mmCIF file of C-alpha atoms in Angstrom:
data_model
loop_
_atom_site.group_PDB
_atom_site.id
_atom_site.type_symbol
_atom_site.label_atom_id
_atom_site.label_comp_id
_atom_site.label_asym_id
_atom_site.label_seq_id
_atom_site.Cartn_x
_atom_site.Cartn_y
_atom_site.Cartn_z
ATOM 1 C CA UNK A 60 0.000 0.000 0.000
ATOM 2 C CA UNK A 61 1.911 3.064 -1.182
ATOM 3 C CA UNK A 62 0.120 5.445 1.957
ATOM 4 C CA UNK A 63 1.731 2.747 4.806
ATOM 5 C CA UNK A 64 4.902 3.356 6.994
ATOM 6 C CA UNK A 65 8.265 2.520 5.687
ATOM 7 C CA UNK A 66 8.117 0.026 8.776
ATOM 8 C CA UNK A 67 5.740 -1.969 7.694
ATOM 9 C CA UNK A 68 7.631 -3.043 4.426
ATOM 10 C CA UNK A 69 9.051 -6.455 4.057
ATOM 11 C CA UNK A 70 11.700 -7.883 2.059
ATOM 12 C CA UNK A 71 10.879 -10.726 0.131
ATOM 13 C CA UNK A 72 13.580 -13.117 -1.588
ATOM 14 C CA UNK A 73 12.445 -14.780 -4.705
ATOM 15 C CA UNK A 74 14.633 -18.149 -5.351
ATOM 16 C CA UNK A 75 14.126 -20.422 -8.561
ATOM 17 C CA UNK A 76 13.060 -23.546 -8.162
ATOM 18 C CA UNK A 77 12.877 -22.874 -4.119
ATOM 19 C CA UNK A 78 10.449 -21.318 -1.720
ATOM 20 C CA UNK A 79 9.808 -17.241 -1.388
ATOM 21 C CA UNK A 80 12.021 -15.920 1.264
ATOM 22 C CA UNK A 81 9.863 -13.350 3.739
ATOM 23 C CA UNK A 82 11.554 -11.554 6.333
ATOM 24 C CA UNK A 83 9.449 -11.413 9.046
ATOM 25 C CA UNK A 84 7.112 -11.509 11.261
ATOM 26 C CA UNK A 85 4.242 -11.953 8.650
ATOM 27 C CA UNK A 86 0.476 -13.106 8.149
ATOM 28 C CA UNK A 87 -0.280 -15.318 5.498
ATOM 29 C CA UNK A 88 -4.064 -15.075 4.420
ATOM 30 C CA UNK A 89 -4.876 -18.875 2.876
ATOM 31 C CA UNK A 90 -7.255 -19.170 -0.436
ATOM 32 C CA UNK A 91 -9.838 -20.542 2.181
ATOM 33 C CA UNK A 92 -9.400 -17.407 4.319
ATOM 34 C CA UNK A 93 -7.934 -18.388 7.327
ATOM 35 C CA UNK A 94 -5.206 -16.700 8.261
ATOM 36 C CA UNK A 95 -1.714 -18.192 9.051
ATOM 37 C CA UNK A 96 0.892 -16.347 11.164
ATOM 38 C CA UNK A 97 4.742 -16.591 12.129
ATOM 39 C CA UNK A 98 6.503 -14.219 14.468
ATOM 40 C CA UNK A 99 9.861 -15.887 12.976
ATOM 41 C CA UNK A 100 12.722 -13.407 11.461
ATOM 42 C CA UNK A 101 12.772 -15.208 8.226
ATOM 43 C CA UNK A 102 9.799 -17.908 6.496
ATOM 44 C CA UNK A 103 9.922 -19.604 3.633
ATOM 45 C CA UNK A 104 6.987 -19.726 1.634
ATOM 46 C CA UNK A 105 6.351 -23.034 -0.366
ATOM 47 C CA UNK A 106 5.525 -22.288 -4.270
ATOM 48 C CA UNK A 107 5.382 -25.974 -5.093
ATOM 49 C CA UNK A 108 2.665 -27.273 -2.898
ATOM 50 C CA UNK A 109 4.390 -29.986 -2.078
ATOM 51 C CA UNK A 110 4.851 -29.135 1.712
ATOM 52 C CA UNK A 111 3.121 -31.014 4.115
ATOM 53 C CA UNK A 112 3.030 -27.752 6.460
ATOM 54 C CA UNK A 113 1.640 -25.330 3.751
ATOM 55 C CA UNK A 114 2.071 -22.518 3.396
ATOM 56 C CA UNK A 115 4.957 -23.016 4.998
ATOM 57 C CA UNK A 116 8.150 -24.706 3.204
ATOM 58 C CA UNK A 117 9.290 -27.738 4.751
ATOM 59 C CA UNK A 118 11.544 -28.730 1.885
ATOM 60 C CA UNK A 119 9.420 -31.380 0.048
ATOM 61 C CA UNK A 120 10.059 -29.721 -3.296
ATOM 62 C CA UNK A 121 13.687 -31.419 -3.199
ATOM 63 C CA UNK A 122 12.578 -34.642 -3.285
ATOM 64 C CA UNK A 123 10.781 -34.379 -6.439
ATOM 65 C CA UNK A 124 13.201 -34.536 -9.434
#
């Protein structure tokens, strides 16, 4: 939102093949609604769907060649 603090920004870290980097802490809002939250410095996002803690990455997407 281009009116919020500088604060409130949050780096994210885009790696291919790999999960999105998110400095944290963040709020994930799931396609059901729900809403998913980590007070962590850093989360990894999972992309692949493969994690068996989605959203989170759990590193699933390795074993698939």
């Amino acid at each position: 939102m281009p009116n919020e603090p500088a604060e409130r920004a949050r780096r994210i870290t885009v790696q291919r093949r790999g999960p999105l980097l998110v400095e944290g802490p963040v709020k994930v809002e799931l396609e059901d609604g729900t809403t998913v939250s980590s007070d962590r410095f850093r989360v990894a996002l999972c992309t692949c769907r493969r994690s068996r803690r989605y959203p989170w990455c759990d590193t699933s997407h390795r074993r698939k060649a």
